[in-house]
Amino acid sequence: MVYQLIANATMVAHFAFLVFVVAGGFLAWRWPWMIWPHLILAGWGFSTIVFGFDCPLTHIEDWARREAGEQGLSRGFIDTYLTGVVYPERYTTLLQVLAGTAVLVSWAGFVIRRRRPDRDRVTAPS
């Protein structure tokens, strides 16, 4: 039961991680301090795709599922839960490019918003 809970919590955390990697830069438009965790986690996500680094969340979920008596993850997280389930495998490269584009757009928007004068700030009358 405990291992099943660990596995499911890790799966949810992994989905949250993926959402943050793709969309977290847009949060930095509102909360500028968010750019730092986003840069780090987007860099990690990029490295798992480009350099084939293993994700520790995948290992934790696989371990917990095996300890719970279930079949572990025979493939990576995305291959298990998204590819062929949420979208057809033939769209993998397209979706990676779209995700990367969303990240770059969020970063560009962050830089543009930080460089322009803050016209949205309301100042108190003197």
mmCIF file with all atom_site columns, N, CA, C and O in Angstrom, residues 60-111:
data_model
loop_
_atom_site.group_PDB
_atom_site.id
_atom_site.type_symbol
_atom_site.label_atom_id
_atom_site.label_alt_id
_atom_site.label_comp_id
_atom_site.label_asym_id
_atom_site.label_entity_id
_atom_site.label_seq_id
_atom_site.pdbx_PDB_ins_code
_atom_site.Cartn_x
_atom_site.Cartn_y
_atom_site.Cartn_z
_atom_site.occupancy
_atom_site.B_iso_or_equiv
_atom_site.pdbx_formal_charge
_atom_site.auth_seq_id
_atom_site.auth_comp_id
_atom_site.auth_asym_id
_atom_site.auth_atom_id
_atom_site.pdbx_PDB_model_num
ATOM 1   N N  . ILE A 1 60  ? 12.301 6.262  -9.381  1.00 0.00 ? 60  ILE A N  1
ATOM 2   C CA . ILE A 1 60  ? 11.542 6.131  -8.132  1.00 0.00 ? 60  ILE A CA 1
ATOM 3   C C  . ILE A 1 60  ? 10.207 5.434  -8.382  1.00 0.00 ? 60  ILE A C  1
ATOM 4   O O  . ILE A 1 60  ? 9.825  4.521  -7.649  1.00 0.00 ? 60  ILE A O  1
ATOM 5   N N  . GLU A 1 61  ? 9.502  5.852  -9.437  1.00 0.00 ? 61  GLU A N  1
ATOM 6   C CA . GLU A 1 61  ? 8.216  5.220  -9.730  1.00 0.00 ? 61  GLU A CA 1
ATOM 7   C C  . GLU A 1 61  ? 8.392  3.746  -10.090 1.00 0.00 ? 61  GLU A C  1
ATOM 8   O O  . GLU A 1 61  ? 7.639  2.887  -9.621  1.00 0.00 ? 61  GLU A O  1
ATOM 9   N N  . ASP A 1 62  ? 9.397  3.453  -10.902 1.00 0.00 ? 62  ASP A N  1
ATOM 10  C CA . ASP A 1 62  ? 9.655  2.067  -11.290 1.00 0.00 ? 62  ASP A CA 1
ATOM 11  C C  . ASP A 1 62  ? 9.944  1.213  -10.052 1.00 0.00 ? 62  ASP A C  1
ATOM 12  O O  . ASP A 1 62  ? 9.372  0.133  -9.879  1.00 0.00 ? 62  ASP A O  1
ATOM 13  N N  . TRP A 1 63  ? 10.805 1.693  -9.178  1.00 0.00 ? 63  TRP A N  1
ATOM 14  C CA . TRP A 1 63  ? 11.150 0.976  -7.946  1.00 0.00 ? 63  TRP A CA 1
ATOM 15  C C  . TRP A 1 63  ? 9.905  0.747  -7.078  1.00 0.00 ? 63  TRP A C  1
ATOM 16  O O  . TRP A 1 63  ? 9.662  -0.361 -6.600  1.00 0.00 ? 63  TRP A O  1
ATOM 17  N N  . ALA A 1 64  ? 9.107  1.807  -6.889  1.00 0.00 ? 64  ALA A N  1
ATOM 18  C CA . ALA A 1 64  ? 7.929  1.697  -6.029  1.00 0.00 ? 64  ALA A CA 1
ATOM 19  C C  . ALA A 1 64  ? 6.904  0.728  -6.614  1.00 0.00 ? 64  ALA A C  1
ATOM 20  O O  . ALA A 1 64  ? 6.295  -0.056 -5.876  1.00 0.00 ? 64  ALA A O  1
ATOM 21  N N  . ARG A 1 65  ? 6.720  0.757  -7.923  1.00 0.00 ? 65  ARG A N  1
ATOM 22  C CA . ARG A 1 65  ? 5.771  -0.169 -8.541  1.00 0.00 ? 65  ARG A CA 1
ATOM 23  C C  . ARG A 1 65  ? 6.248  -1.620 -8.376  1.00 0.00 ? 65  ARG A C  1
ATOM 24  O O  . ARG A 1 65  ? 5.456  -2.508 -8.091  1.00 0.00 ? 65  ARG A O  1
ATOM 25  N N  . ARG A 1 66  ? 7.524  -1.862 -8.536  1.00 0.00 ? 66  ARG A N  1
ATOM 26  C CA . ARG A 1 66  ? 8.052  -3.222 -8.364  1.00 0.00 ? 66  ARG A CA 1
ATOM 27  C C  . ARG A 1 66  ? 7.915  -3.679 -6.906  1.00 0.00 ? 66  ARG A C  1
ATOM 28  O O  . ARG A 1 66  ? 7.568  -4.819 -6.642  1.00 0.00 ? 66  ARG A O  1
ATOM 29  N N  . GLU A 1 67  ? 8.186  -2.774 -5.984  1.00 0.00 ? 67  GLU A N  1
ATOM 30  C CA . GLU A 1 67  ? 8.047  -3.099 -4.557  1.00 0.00 ? 67  GLU A CA 1
ATOM 31  C C  . GLU A 1 67  ? 6.593  -3.373 -4.177  1.00 0.00 ? 67  GLU A C  1
ATOM 32  O O  . GLU A 1 67  ? 6.316  -4.128 -3.255  1.00 0.00 ? 67  GLU A O  1
ATOM 33  N N  . ALA A 1 68  ? 5.669  -2.741 -4.900  1.00 0.00 ? 68  ALA A N  1
ATOM 34  C CA . ALA A 1 68  ? 4.238  -2.956 -4.656  1.00 0.00 ? 68  ALA A CA 1
ATOM 35  C C  . ALA A 1 68  ? 3.737  -4.238 -5.321  1.00 0.00 ? 68  ALA A C  1
ATOM 36  O O  . ALA A 1 68  ? 2.558  -4.558 -5.240  1.00 0.00 ? 68  ALA A O  1
ATOM 37  N N  . GLY A 1 69  ? 4.632  -4.943 -6.006  1.00 0.00 ? 69  GLY A N  1
ATOM 38  C CA . GLY A 1 69  ? 4.244  -6.187 -6.659  1.00 0.00 ? 69  GLY A CA 1
ATOM 39  C C  . GLY A 1 69  ? 3.683  -5.996 -8.055  1.00 0.00 ? 69  GLY A C  1
ATOM 40  O O  . GLY A 1 69  ? 3.143  -6.932 -8.639  1.00 0.00 ? 69  GLY A O  1
ATOM 41  N N  . GLU A 1 70  ? 3.798  -4.804 -8.586  1.00 0.00 ? 70  GLU A N  1
ATOM 42  C CA . GLU A 1 70  ? 3.312  -4.515 -9.933  1.00 0.00 ? 70  GLU A CA 1
ATOM 43  C C  . GLU A 1 70  ? 4.456  -4.640 -10.929 1.00 0.00 ? 70  GLU A C  1
ATOM 44  O O  . GLU A 1 70  ? 5.617  -4.745 -10.555 1.00 0.00 ? 70  GLU A O  1
ATOM 45  N N  . GLN A 1 71  ? 4.077  -4.568 -12.193 1.00 0.00 ? 71  GLN A N  1
ATOM 46  C CA . GLN A 1 71  ? 5.093  -4.500 -13.229 1.00 0.00 ? 71  GLN A CA 1
ATOM 47  C C  . GLN A 1 71  ? 5.680  -3.096 -13.195 1.00 0.00 ? 71  GLN A C  1
ATOM 48  O O  . GLN A 1 71  ? 4.959  -2.105 -13.108 1.00 0.00 ? 71  GLN A O  1
ATOM 49  N N  . GLY A 1 72  ? 6.982  -2.999 -13.245 1.00 0.00 ? 72  GLY A N  1
ATOM 50  C CA . GLY A 1 72  ? 7.625  -1.686 -13.254 1.00 0.00 ? 72  GLY A CA 1
ATOM 51  C C  . GLY A 1 72  ? 7.470  -1.022 -14.610 1.00 0.00 ? 72  GLY A C  1
ATOM 52  O O  . GLY A 1 72  ? 6.804  -1.542 -15.505 1.00 0.00 ? 72  GLY A O  1
ATOM 53  N N  . LEU A 1 73  ? 8.090  0.110  -14.751 1.00 0.00 ? 73  LEU A N  1
ATOM 54  C CA . LEU A 1 73  ? 8.060  0.825  -16.024 1.00 0.00 ? 73  LEU A CA 1
ATOM 55  C C  . LEU A 1 73  ? 9.086  0.182  -16.955 1.00 0.00 ? 73  LEU A C  1
ATOM 56  O O  . LEU A 1 73  ? 10.274 0.197  -16.672 1.00 0.00 ? 73  LEU A O  1
ATOM 57  N N  . SER A 1 74  ? 8.628  -0.387 -18.028 1.00 0.00 ? 74  SER A N  1
ATOM 58  C CA . SER A 1 74  ? 9.551  -1.012 -18.975 1.00 0.00 ? 74  SER A CA 1
ATOM 59  C C  . SER A 1 74  ? 10.182 0.024  -19.905 1.00 0.00 ? 74  SER A C  1
ATOM 60  O O  . SER A 1 74  ? 11.192 -0.230 -20.529 1.00 0.00 ? 74  SER A O  1
ATOM 61  N N  . ARG A 1 75  ? 9.550  1.186  -19.979 1.00 0.00 ? 75  ARG A N  1
ATOM 62  C CA . ARG A 1 75  ? 10.041 2.291  -20.791 1.00 0.00 ? 75  ARG A CA 1
ATOM 63  C C  . ARG A 1 75  ? 10.055 3.532  -19.919 1.00 0.00 ? 75  ARG A C  1
ATOM 64  O O  . ARG A 1 75  ? 9.682  3.493  -18.766 1.00 0.00 ? 75  ARG A O  1
ATOM 65  N N  . GLY A 1 76  ? 10.436 4.647  -20.489 1.00 0.00 ? 76  GLY A N  1
ATOM 66  C CA . GLY A 1 76  ? 10.441 5.900  -19.752 1.00 0.00 ? 76  GLY A CA 1
ATOM 67  C C  . GLY A 1 76  ? 9.032  6.383  -19.450 1.00 0.00 ? 76  GLY A C  1
ATOM 68  O O  . GLY A 1 76  ? 8.040  5.847  -19.952 1.00 0.00 ? 76  GLY A O  1
ATOM 69  N N  . PHE A 1 77  ? 8.943  7.417  -18.642 1.00 0.00 ? 77  PHE A N  1
ATOM 70  C CA . PHE A 1 77  ? 7.664  7.967  -18.209 1.00 0.00 ? 77  PHE A CA 1
ATOM 71  C C  . PHE A 1 77  ? 6.817  8.423  -19.399 1.00 0.00 ? 77  PHE A C  1
ATOM 72  O O  . PHE A 1 77  ? 5.644  8.072  -19.524 1.00 0.00 ? 77  PHE A O  1
ATOM 73  N N  . ILE A 1 78  ? 7.404  9.233  -20.274 1.00 0.00 ? 78  ILE A N  1
ATOM 74  C CA . ILE A 1 78  ? 6.656  9.762  -21.412 1.00 0.00 ? 78  ILE A CA 1
ATOM 75  C C  . ILE A 1 78  ? 6.211  8.627  -22.322 1.00 0.00 ? 78  ILE A C  1
ATOM 76  O O  . ILE A 1 78  ? 5.069  8.603  -22.790 1.00 0.00 ? 78  ILE A O  1
ATOM 77  N N  . ASP A 1 79  ? 7.108  7.672  -22.570 1.00 0.00 ? 79  ASP A N  1
ATOM 78  C CA . ASP A 1 79  ? 6.752  6.535  -23.429 1.00 0.00 ? 79  ASP A CA 1
ATOM 79  C C  . ASP A 1 79  ? 5.652  5.679  -22.811 1.00 0.00 ? 79  ASP A C  1
ATOM 80  O O  . ASP A 1 79  ? 4.849  5.084  -23.522 1.00 0.00 ? 79  ASP A O  1
ATOM 81  N N  . THR A 1 80  ? 5.613  5.606  -21.493 1.00 0.00 ? 80  THR A N  1
ATOM 82  C CA . THR A 1 80  ? 4.604  4.783  -20.817 1.00 0.00 ? 80  THR A CA 1
ATOM 83  C C  . THR A 1 80  ? 3.244  5.459  -20.776 1.00 0.00 ? 80  THR A C  1
ATOM 84  O O  . THR A 1 80  ? 2.225  4.837  -21.062 1.00 0.00 ? 80  THR A O  1
ATOM 85  N N  . TYR A 1 81  ? 3.209  6.737  -20.405 1.00 0.00 ? 81  TYR A N  1
ATOM 86  C CA . TYR A 1 81  ? 1.932  7.400  -20.126 1.00 0.00 ? 81  TYR A CA 1
ATOM 87  C C  . TYR A 1 81  ? 1.417  8.323  -21.234 1.00 0.00 ? 81  TYR A C  1
ATOM 88  O O  . TYR A 1 81  ? 0.234  8.653  -21.252 1.00 0.00 ? 81  TYR A O  1
ATOM 89  N N  . LEU A 1 82  ? 2.293  8.782  -22.120 1.00 0.00 ? 82  LEU A N  1
ATOM 90  C CA . LEU A 1 82  ? 1.856  9.765  -23.112 1.00 0.00 ? 82  LEU A CA 1
ATOM 91  C C  . LEU A 1 82  ? 1.914  9.246  -24.550 1.00 0.00 ? 82  LEU A C  1
ATOM 92  O O  . LEU A 1 82  ? 0.917  9.276  -25.256 1.00 0.00 ? 82  LEU A O  1
ATOM 93  N N  . THR A 1 83  ? 3.100  8.780  -24.965 1.00 0.00 ? 83  THR A N  1
ATOM 94  C CA . THR A 1 83  ? 3.263  8.332  -26.347 1.00 0.00 ? 83  THR A CA 1
ATOM 95  C C  . THR A 1 83  ? 2.401  7.101  -26.606 1.00 0.00 ? 83  THR A C  1
ATOM 96  O O  . THR A 1 83  ? 2.506  6.099  -25.914 1.00 0.00 ? 83  THR A O  1
ATOM 97  N N  . GLY A 1 84  ? 1.557  7.198  -27.594 1.00 0.00 ? 84  GLY A N  1
ATOM 98  C CA . GLY A 1 84  ? 0.663  6.099  -27.932 1.00 0.00 ? 84  GLY A CA 1
ATOM 99  C C  . GLY A 1 84  ? -0.594 6.044  -27.080 1.00 0.00 ? 84  GLY A C  1
ATOM 100 O O  . GLY A 1 84  ? -1.495 5.271  -27.356 1.00 0.00 ? 84  GLY A O  1
ATOM 101 N N  . VAL A 1 85  ? -0.648 6.871  -26.043 1.00 0.00 ? 85  VAL A N  1
ATOM 102 C CA . VAL A 1 85  ? -1.829 6.929  -25.179 1.00 0.00 ? 85  VAL A CA 1
ATOM 103 C C  . VAL A 1 85  ? -2.542 8.261  -25.389 1.00 0.00 ? 85  VAL A C  1
ATOM 104 O O  . VAL A 1 85  ? -3.728 8.300  -25.715 1.00 0.00 ? 85  VAL A O  1
ATOM 105 N N  . VAL A 1 86  ? -1.823 9.360  -25.199 1.00 0.00 ? 86  VAL A N  1
ATOM 106 C CA . VAL A 1 86  ? -2.393 10.697 -25.362 1.00 0.00 ? 86  VAL A CA 1
ATOM 107 C C  . VAL A 1 86  ? -2.249 11.171 -26.809 1.00 0.00 ? 86  VAL A C  1
ATOM 108 O O  . VAL A 1 86  ? -3.115 11.856 -27.336 1.00 0.00 ? 86  VAL A O  1
ATOM 109 N N  . TYR A 1 87  ? -1.155 10.798 -27.436 1.00 0.00 ? 87  TYR A N  1
ATOM 110 C CA . TYR A 1 87  ? -0.908 11.167 -28.830 1.00 0.00 ? 87  TYR A CA 1
ATOM 111 C C  . TYR A 1 87  ? -0.219 10.006 -29.541 1.00 0.00 ? 87  TYR A C  1
ATOM 112 O O  . TYR A 1 87  ? 0.477  9.215  -28.921 1.00 0.00 ? 87  TYR A O  1
ATOM 113 N N  . PRO A 1 88  ? -0.405 9.905  -30.861 1.00 0.00 ? 88  PRO A N  1
ATOM 114 C CA . PRO A 1 88  ? 0.254  8.838  -31.617 1.00 0.00 ? 88  PRO A CA 1
ATOM 115 C C  . PRO A 1 88  ? 1.778  9.031  -31.640 1.00 0.00 ? 88  PRO A C  1
ATOM 116 O O  . PRO A 1 88  ? 2.272  10.164 -31.619 1.00 0.00 ? 88  PRO A O  1
ATOM 117 N N  . GLU A 1 89  ? 2.490  7.943  -31.675 1.00 0.00 ? 89  GLU A N  1
ATOM 118 C CA . GLU A 1 89  ? 3.957  7.991  -31.631 1.00 0.00 ? 89  GLU A CA 1
ATOM 119 C C  . GLU A 1 89  ? 4.546  8.833  -32.753 1.00 0.00 ? 89  GLU A C  1
ATOM 120 O O  . GLU A 1 89  ? 5.578  9.481  -32.578 1.00 0.00 ? 89  GLU A O  1
ATOM 121 N N  . ARG A 1 90  ? 3.895  8.868  -33.888 1.00 0.00 ? 90  ARG A N  1
ATOM 122 C CA . ARG A 1 90  ? 4.450  9.613  -35.028 1.00 0.00 ? 90  ARG A CA 1
ATOM 123 C C  . ARG A 1 90  ? 4.505  11.122 -34.764 1.00 0.00 ? 90  ARG A C  1
ATOM 124 O O  . ARG A 1 90  ? 5.164  11.851 -35.504 1.00 0.00 ? 90  ARG A O  1
ATOM 125 N N  . TYR A 1 91  ? 3.805  11.602 -33.746 1.00 0.00 ? 91  TYR A N  1
ATOM 126 C CA . TYR A 1 91  ? 3.818  13.037 -33.433 1.00 0.00 ? 91  TYR A CA 1
ATOM 127 C C  . TYR A 1 91  ? 4.836  13.411 -32.347 1.00 0.00 ? 91  TYR A C  1
ATOM 128 O O  . TYR A 1 91  ? 4.882  14.568 -31.928 1.00 0.00 ? 91  TYR A O  1
ATOM 129 N N  . THR A 1 92  ? 5.651  12.473 -31.918 1.00 0.00 ? 92  THR A N  1
ATOM 130 C CA . THR A 1 92  ? 6.592  12.741 -30.827 1.00 0.00 ? 92  THR A CA 1
ATOM 131 C C  . THR A 1 92  ? 7.519  13.905 -31.148 1.00 0.00 ? 92  THR A C  1
ATOM 132 O O  . THR A 1 92  ? 7.657  14.839 -30.352 1.00 0.00 ? 92  THR A O  1
ATOM 133 N N  . THR A 1 93  ? 8.159  13.877 -32.314 1.00 0.00 ? 93  THR A N  1
ATOM 134 C CA . THR A 1 93  ? 9.100  14.946 -32.670 1.00 0.00 ? 93  THR A CA 1
ATOM 135 C C  . THR A 1 93  ? 8.378  16.287 -32.771 1.00 0.00 ? 93  THR A C  1
ATOM 136 O O  . THR A 1 93  ? 8.877  17.304 -32.267 1.00 0.00 ? 93  THR A O  1
ATOM 137 N N  . LEU A 1 94  ? 7.216  16.295 -33.385 1.00 0.00 ? 94  LEU A N  1
ATOM 138 C CA . LEU A 1 94  ? 6.442  17.531 -33.499 1.00 0.00 ? 94  LEU A CA 1
ATOM 139 C C  . LEU A 1 94  ? 6.120  18.092 -32.117 1.00 0.00 ? 94  LEU A C  1
ATOM 140 O O  . LEU A 1 94  ? 6.281  19.294 -31.873 1.00 0.00 ? 94  LEU A O  1
ATOM 141 N N  . LEU A 1 95  ? 5.685  17.247 -31.210 1.00 0.00 ? 95  LEU A N  1
ATOM 142 C CA . LEU A 1 95  ? 5.333  17.718 -29.868 1.00 0.00 ? 95  LEU A CA 1
ATOM 143 C C  . LEU A 1 95  ? 6.560  18.187 -29.094 1.00 0.00 ? 95  LEU A C  1
ATOM 144 O O  . LEU A 1 95  ? 6.473  19.147 -28.318 1.00 0.00 ? 95  LEU A O  1
ATOM 145 N N  . GLN A 1 96  ? 7.697  17.560 -29.306 1.00 0.00 ? 96  GLN A N  1
ATOM 146 C CA . GLN A 1 96  ? 8.925  18.037 -28.677 1.00 0.00 ? 96  GLN A CA 1
ATOM 147 C C  . GLN A 1 96  ? 9.295  19.423 -29.201 1.00 0.00 ? 96  GLN A C  1
ATOM 148 O O  . GLN A 1 96  ? 9.685  20.304 -28.421 1.00 0.00 ? 96  GLN A O  1
ATOM 149 N N  . VAL A 1 97  ? 9.150  19.627 -30.504 1.00 0.00 ? 97  VAL A N  1
ATOM 150 C CA . VAL A 1 97  ? 9.439  20.939 -31.094 1.00 0.00 ? 97  VAL A CA 1
ATOM 151 C C  . VAL A 1 97  ? 8.452  21.980 -30.561 1.00 0.00 ? 97  VAL A C  1
ATOM 152 O O  . VAL A 1 97  ? 8.845  23.105 -30.205 1.00 0.00 ? 97  VAL A O  1
ATOM 153 N N  . LEU A 1 98  ? 7.177  21.631 -30.479 1.00 0.00 ? 98  LEU A N  1
ATOM 154 C CA . LEU A 1 98  ? 6.181  22.570 -29.943 1.00 0.00 ? 98  LEU A CA 1
ATOM 155 C C  . LEU A 1 98  ? 6.445  22.904 -28.480 1.00 0.00 ? 98  LEU A C  1
ATOM 156 O O  . LEU A 1 98  ? 6.314  24.061 -28.075 1.00 0.00 ? 98  LEU A O  1
ATOM 157 N N  . ALA A 1 99  ? 6.817  21.909 -27.700 1.00 0.00 ? 99  ALA A N  1
ATOM 158 C CA . ALA A 1 99  ? 7.135  22.162 -26.293 1.00 0.00 ? 99  ALA A CA 1
ATOM 159 C C  . ALA A 1 99  ? 8.352  23.068 -26.178 1.00 0.00 ? 99  ALA A C  1
ATOM 160 O O  . ALA A 1 99  ? 8.364  24.026 -25.389 1.00 0.00 ? 99  ALA A O  1
ATOM 161 N N  . GLY A 1 100 ? 9.380  22.787 -26.968 1.00 0.00 ? 100 GLY A N  1
ATOM 162 C CA . GLY A 1 100 ? 10.569 23.645 -26.966 1.00 0.00 ? 100 GLY A CA 1
ATOM 163 C C  . GLY A 1 100 ? 10.250 25.056 -27.405 1.00 0.00 ? 100 GLY A C  1
ATOM 164 O O  . GLY A 1 100 ? 10.770 26.032 -26.845 1.00 0.00 ? 100 GLY A O  1
ATOM 165 N N  . THR A 1 101 ? 9.375  25.192 -28.393 1.00 0.00 ? 101 THR A N  1
ATOM 166 C CA . THR A 1 101 ? 8.956  26.521 -28.859 1.00 0.00 ? 101 THR A CA 1
ATOM 167 C C  . THR A 1 101 ? 8.208  27.268 -27.760 1.00 0.00 ? 101 THR A C  1
ATOM 168 O O  . THR A 1 101 ? 8.432  28.465 -27.550 1.00 0.00 ? 101 THR A O  1
ATOM 169 N N  . ALA A 1 102 ? 7.342  26.570 -27.043 1.00 0.00 ? 102 ALA A N  1
ATOM 170 C CA . ALA A 1 102 ? 6.613  27.209 -25.931 1.00 0.00 ? 102 ALA A CA 1
ATOM 171 C C  . ALA A 1 102 ? 7.596  27.710 -24.874 1.00 0.00 ? 102 ALA A C  1
ATOM 172 O O  . ALA A 1 102 ? 7.432  28.814 -24.339 1.00 0.00 ? 102 ALA A O  1
ATOM 173 N N  . VAL A 1 103 ? 8.610  26.926 -24.586 1.00 0.00 ? 103 VAL A N  1
ATOM 174 C CA . VAL A 1 103 ? 9.614  27.343 -23.598 1.00 0.00 ? 103 VAL A CA 1
ATOM 175 C C  . VAL A 1 103 ? 10.346 28.584 -24.100 1.00 0.00 ? 103 VAL A C  1
ATOM 176 O O  . VAL A 1 103 ? 10.500 29.570 -23.354 1.00 0.00 ? 103 VAL A O  1
ATOM 177 N N  . LEU A 1 104 ? 10.787 28.561 -25.347 1.00 0.00 ? 104 LEU A N  1
ATOM 178 C CA . LEU A 1 104 ? 11.515 29.714 -25.887 1.00 0.00 ? 104 LEU A CA 1
ATOM 179 C C  . LEU A 1 104 ? 10.641 30.965 -25.954 1.00 0.00 ? 104 LEU A C  1
ATOM 180 O O  . LEU A 1 104 ? 11.112 32.071 -25.654 1.00 0.00 ? 104 LEU A O  1
ATOM 181 N N  . VAL A 1 105 ? 9.384  30.810 -26.320 1.00 0.00 ? 105 VAL A N  1
ATOM 182 C CA . VAL A 1 105 ? 8.461  31.953 -26.338 1.00 0.00 ? 105 VAL A CA 1
ATOM 183 C C  . VAL A 1 105 ? 8.278  32.510 -24.928 1.00 0.00 ? 105 VAL A C  1
ATOM 184 O O  . VAL A 1 105 ? 8.266  33.728 -24.725 1.00 0.00 ? 105 VAL A O  1
ATOM 185 N N  . SER A 1 106 ? 8.160  31.623 -23.947 1.00 0.00 ? 106 SER A N  1
ATOM 186 C CA . SER A 1 106 ? 7.989  32.096 -22.567 1.00 0.00 ? 106 SER A CA 1
ATOM 187 C C  . SER A 1 106 ? 9.217  32.856 -22.094 1.00 0.00 ? 106 SER A C  1
ATOM 188 O O  . SER A 1 106 ? 9.106  33.871 -21.411 1.00 0.00 ? 106 SER A O  1
ATOM 189 N N  . TRP A 1 107 ? 10.403 32.381 -22.480 1.00 0.00 ? 107 TRP A N  1
ATOM 190 C CA . TRP A 1 107 ? 11.631 33.083 -22.090 1.00 0.00 ? 107 TRP A CA 1
ATOM 191 C C  . TRP A 1 107 ? 11.748 34.422 -22.796 1.00 0.00 ? 107 TRP A C  1
ATOM 192 O O  . TRP A 1 107 ? 12.130 35.421 -22.183 1.00 0.00 ? 107 TRP A O  1
ATOM 193 N N  . ALA A 1 108 ? 11.424 34.455 -24.084 1.00 0.00 ? 108 ALA A N  1
ATOM 194 C CA . ALA A 1 108 ? 11.477 35.722 -24.829 1.00 0.00 ? 108 ALA A CA 1
ATOM 195 C C  . ALA A 1 108 ? 10.490 36.720 -24.230 1.00 0.00 ? 108 ALA A C  1
ATOM 196 O O  . ALA A 1 108 ? 10.818 37.901 -24.040 1.00 0.00 ? 108 ALA A O  1
ATOM 197 N N  . GLY A 1 109 ? 9.286  36.266 -23.940 1.00 0.00 ? 109 GLY A N  1
ATOM 198 C CA . GLY A 1 109 ? 8.298  37.135 -23.308 1.00 0.00 ? 109 GLY A CA 1
ATOM 199 C C  . GLY A 1 109 ? 8.767  37.629 -21.953 1.00 0.00 ? 109 GLY A C  1
ATOM 200 O O  . GLY A 1 109 ? 8.539  38.791 -21.594 1.00 0.00 ? 109 GLY A O  1
ATOM 201 N N  . PHE A 1 110 ? 9.425  36.777 -21.194 1.00 0.00 ? 110 PHE A N  1
ATOM 202 C CA . PHE A 1 110 ? 9.959  37.172 -19.897 1.00 0.00 ? 110 PHE A CA 1
ATOM 203 C C  . PHE A 1 110 ? 10.970 38.306 -20.065 1.00 0.00 ? 110 PHE A C  1
ATOM 204 O O  . PHE A 1 110 ? 10.914 39.317 -19.358 1.00 0.00 ? 110 PHE A O  1
ATOM 205 N N  . VAL A 1 111 ? 11.895 38.141 -21.010 1.00 0.00 ? 111 VAL A N  1
ATOM 206 C CA . VAL A 1 111 ? 12.918 39.166 -21.243 1.00 0.00 ? 111 VAL A CA 1
ATOM 207 C C  . VAL A 1 111 ? 12.271 40.470 -21.697 1.00 0.00 ? 111 VAL A C  1
ATOM 208 O O  . VAL A 1 111 ? 12.617 41.552 -21.203 1.00 0.00 ? 111 VAL A O  1
#
